[in-house]
Backbone as numpy.savetxt, mean C-alpha at the origin, in Angstrom:
# Nx Ny Nz CAx CAy CAz Cx Cy Cz
7.89 -2.47 -8.04 8.44 -3.40 -6.24 8.28 -1.52 -6.06
8.38 -1.79 -4.48 8.45 -0.50 -3.33 9.23 0.06 -3.14
10.05 0.65 -3.10 11.09 1.33 -1.50 10.46 2.34 -0.92
10.98 2.83 -0.33 10.35 3.68 1.22 12.42 4.27 1.24
11.77 5.90 1.82 12.83 6.34 2.04 12.12 6.84 3.62
12.48 8.48 4.10 12.85 8.82 5.35 12.28 9.70 4.45
11.87 10.50 5.87 11.26 12.64 5.40 12.92 13.55 5.08
13.85 12.59 5.37 14.68 13.42 4.38 15.31 12.66 2.85
14.83 12.18 2.49 14.92 10.85 1.47 16.18 9.86 1.60
16.21 9.92 2.52 17.28 8.68 2.87 16.37 7.00 2.84
16.99 6.10 2.00 16.52 5.19 1.80 16.37 4.39 3.31
14.85 3.44 3.77 15.10 3.52 5.04 15.34 1.19 4.60
16.68 1.33 5.22 17.60 -0.49 5.04 16.00 -1.29 5.80
16.35 -2.42 4.90 14.64 -3.91 5.04 14.87 -3.68 6.11
16.46 -4.07 7.25 16.18 -5.12 8.63 15.50 -3.77 9.24
15.45 -2.78 8.92 14.42 -1.21 10.16 12.94 -1.92 9.23
12.44 -2.30 8.78 10.91 -2.15 8.06 11.33 -3.21 8.88
11.94 -4.52 8.70 11.14 -5.74 9.09 11.12 -5.63 10.89
12.14 -5.36 11.30 12.10 -4.78 12.95 10.96 -3.69 13.71
10.06 -2.84 12.50 8.92 -2.05 12.25 7.37 -3.08 12.33
7.95 -3.92 11.52 6.55 -4.49 11.22 6.19 -5.67 12.57
7.87 -6.33 12.96 7.95 -7.31 13.93 7.20 -6.07 15.46
7.31 -5.30 15.14 7.21 -4.47 17.06 5.63 -4.24 16.68
5.03 -4.12 15.95 4.31 -2.67 16.08 3.14 -4.12 15.19
1.77 -3.08 16.10 0.42 -3.80 16.44 -0.35 -3.75 14.78
0.08 -2.27 14.68 -1.11 -1.65 13.60 -0.25 -1.00 12.88
-0.61 -0.29 11.33 0.15 0.37 10.50 -0.64 1.73 9.89
0.14 2.59 9.39 -0.89 3.21 8.57 0.09 4.06 7.19
-0.50 3.36 5.78 0.28 4.48 4.80 -0.82 4.96 3.34
0.03 6.51 3.26 -0.71 6.55 2.22 0.24 6.48 1.18
-0.82 6.66 -0.10 -0.02 6.77 -1.04 -1.02 7.28 -2.36
-0.35 7.98 -2.79 -1.69 8.78 -4.50 -0.86 7.97 -5.71
-1.79 7.55 -6.08 -2.01 7.29 -7.97 -2.43 7.76 -8.50
-1.65 8.27 -9.89 -1.84 8.98 -10.87 -1.83 8.21 -11.71
-3.28 8.10 -12.37 -3.28 7.43 -13.76 -4.47 7.76 -14.58
-5.02 8.26 -15.61 -5.45 9.20 -16.47 -6.88 7.82 -15.86
-8.35 7.41 -16.34 -9.17 7.12 -16.60 -9.34 5.52 -16.13
-8.29 5.41 -14.65 -8.52 4.47 -13.82 -8.83 4.18 -12.68
-9.31 3.47 -13.03 -10.27 2.54 -10.80 -9.37 2.38 -9.82
-9.25 3.35 -9.08 -8.28 2.73 -7.83 -9.60 1.43 -6.82
-10.77 2.19 -7.33 -11.16 1.49 -5.26 -12.78 1.80 -6.24
-13.33 1.98 -5.84 -14.60 1.87 -6.13 -15.18 2.50 -7.83
-15.41 1.73 -8.76 -16.42 2.23 -9.68 -17.59 2.34 -9.70
-17.63 3.61 -10.04 -19.30 4.52 -9.82 -20.34 4.33 -11.26
-18.87 4.09 -12.90 -19.99 3.85 -13.62 -21.10 2.17 -13.51
-19.67 1.39 -13.28 -20.33 -0.37 -12.69 -20.86 -0.06 -11.70
-21.05 0.41 -10.72 -20.89 0.24 -9.29 -20.53 -0.98 -8.86
-19.36 -0.93 -8.66 -18.56 -2.50 -8.59 -17.02 -2.27 -7.30
-16.90 -2.96 -7.23 -15.46 -2.58 -6.70 -14.16 -3.65 -7.70
-14.94 -4.75 -8.65 -14.28 -4.94 -9.03 -13.36 -4.96 -9.22
-12.67 -3.72 -9.49 -11.56 -3.16 -10.16 -11.04 -2.42 -9.70
-10.70 -2.91 -8.12 -10.39 -1.75 -7.00 -9.30 -2.88 -7.37
-8.39 -1.52 -6.09 -6.81 -2.07 -6.26 -6.68 -3.02 -4.78
-6.24 -4.05 -5.37 -5.36 -5.14 -3.67 -4.20 -5.25 -3.32
-4.00 -5.48 -1.90 -2.44 -4.97 -1.59 -1.73 -6.34 -1.03
-0.90 -6.86 -1.24 -0.85 -8.23 -0.41 -0.11 -7.42 0.76
-0.60 -8.10 1.65 1.18 -7.53 3.32 2.28 -8.58 3.72
3.46 -8.27 3.98 4.24 -8.85 4.88 3.66 -10.64 4.73
2.68 -10.68 5.43 2.38 -12.25 5.86 1.50 -12.99 4.46
1.45 -12.40 3.54 1.23 -12.72 1.56 -0.14 -12.70 2.07
-1.07 -12.20 3.42 -2.71 -12.00 2.65 -2.57 -10.94 2.21
-3.77 -11.36 1.00 -4.14 -10.01 0.43 -5.22 -9.03 1.24
-4.62 -7.78 1.23 -5.92 -6.89 1.73 -6.54 -6.04 0.47
-7.73 -5.86 0.69 -8.64 -5.44 -0.84 -9.27 -4.94 0.23
-10.72 -4.02 -0.49 -12.51 -3.43 -0.16 -13.15 -4.47 0.62
Protein backbone atom coordinates (compact mmCIF):
# COMPACT_ATOMS: atom_id res chain seq x y z
CA UNK A 1 0.00 0.00 0.00
CA UNK A 2 1.23 3.48 -0.89
CA UNK A 3 0.83 6.75 0.90
CA UNK A 4 1.44 10.18 -0.56
CA UNK A 5 3.02 13.17 1.14
CA UNK A 6 3.63 16.73 -0.01
CA UNK A 7 7.00 18.48 -0.16
CA UNK A 8 6.76 19.27 3.57
CA UNK A 9 6.06 15.65 4.54
CA UNK A 10 2.34 16.18 5.25
CA UNK A 11 -0.07 13.44 4.21
CA UNK A 12 -2.09 14.28 1.09
CA UNK A 13 -5.82 13.66 1.65
CA UNK A 14 -7.52 11.06 -0.56
CA UNK A 15 -10.07 13.65 -1.72
CA UNK A 16 -7.27 15.86 -3.04
CA UNK A 17 -5.80 12.92 -4.97
CA UNK A 18 -9.24 12.07 -6.36
CA UNK A 19 -9.80 15.59 -7.67
CA UNK A 20 -6.29 15.67 -9.10
CA UNK A 21 -6.98 12.41 -10.95
CA UNK A 22 -10.35 13.60 -12.26
CA UNK A 23 -9.09 16.98 -13.44
CA UNK A 24 -5.82 15.85 -15.03
CA UNK A 25 -5.23 14.62 -18.57
CA UNK A 26 -1.83 13.11 -17.75
CA UNK A 27 0.46 12.47 -14.82
CA UNK A 28 4.02 11.56 -14.00
CA UNK A 29 5.34 9.89 -10.90
CA UNK A 30 8.87 9.00 -9.86
CA UNK A 31 9.80 6.31 -7.39
CA UNK A 32 12.98 4.61 -6.26
CA UNK A 33 13.32 0.87 -5.76
CA UNK A 34 16.08 -0.36 -3.48
CA UNK A 35 16.17 -4.15 -3.60
CA UNK A 36 19.36 -6.15 -3.98
CA UNK A 37 19.42 -8.55 -6.95
CA UNK A 38 15.95 -7.48 -8.14
CA UNK A 39 14.95 -6.91 -11.74
CA UNK A 40 12.76 -3.82 -11.95
CA UNK A 41 12.40 -3.47 -15.69
CA UNK A 42 14.55 -5.28 -18.24
CA UNK A 43 16.38 -8.47 -17.30
CA UNK A 44 19.54 -8.17 -19.39
CA UNK A 45 20.70 -11.64 -18.35
CA UNK A 46 17.55 -13.29 -19.66
CA UNK A 47 16.90 -10.71 -22.40
CA UNK A 48 13.27 -10.27 -21.37
CA UNK A 49 10.76 -8.00 -19.65
CA UNK A 50 9.05 -11.01 -18.01
CA UNK A 51 10.05 -9.92 -14.48
CA UNK A 52 9.36 -6.22 -15.05
CA UNK A 53 7.34 -4.24 -12.53
CA UNK A 54 3.70 -3.71 -13.43
CA UNK A 55 1.47 -1.00 -12.07
CA UNK A 56 -2.29 -0.73 -11.78
CA UNK A 57 -3.99 2.59 -12.44
CA UNK A 58 -6.99 4.01 -10.60
CA UNK A 59 -9.18 2.56 -13.38
CA UNK A 60 -7.73 -0.92 -12.76
CA UNK A 61 -5.78 -0.75 -16.05
CA UNK A 62 -2.41 -2.50 -15.85
CA UNK A 63 0.60 -0.45 -16.93
CA UNK A 64 3.79 -2.22 -17.88
CA UNK A 65 6.72 -2.15 -20.25
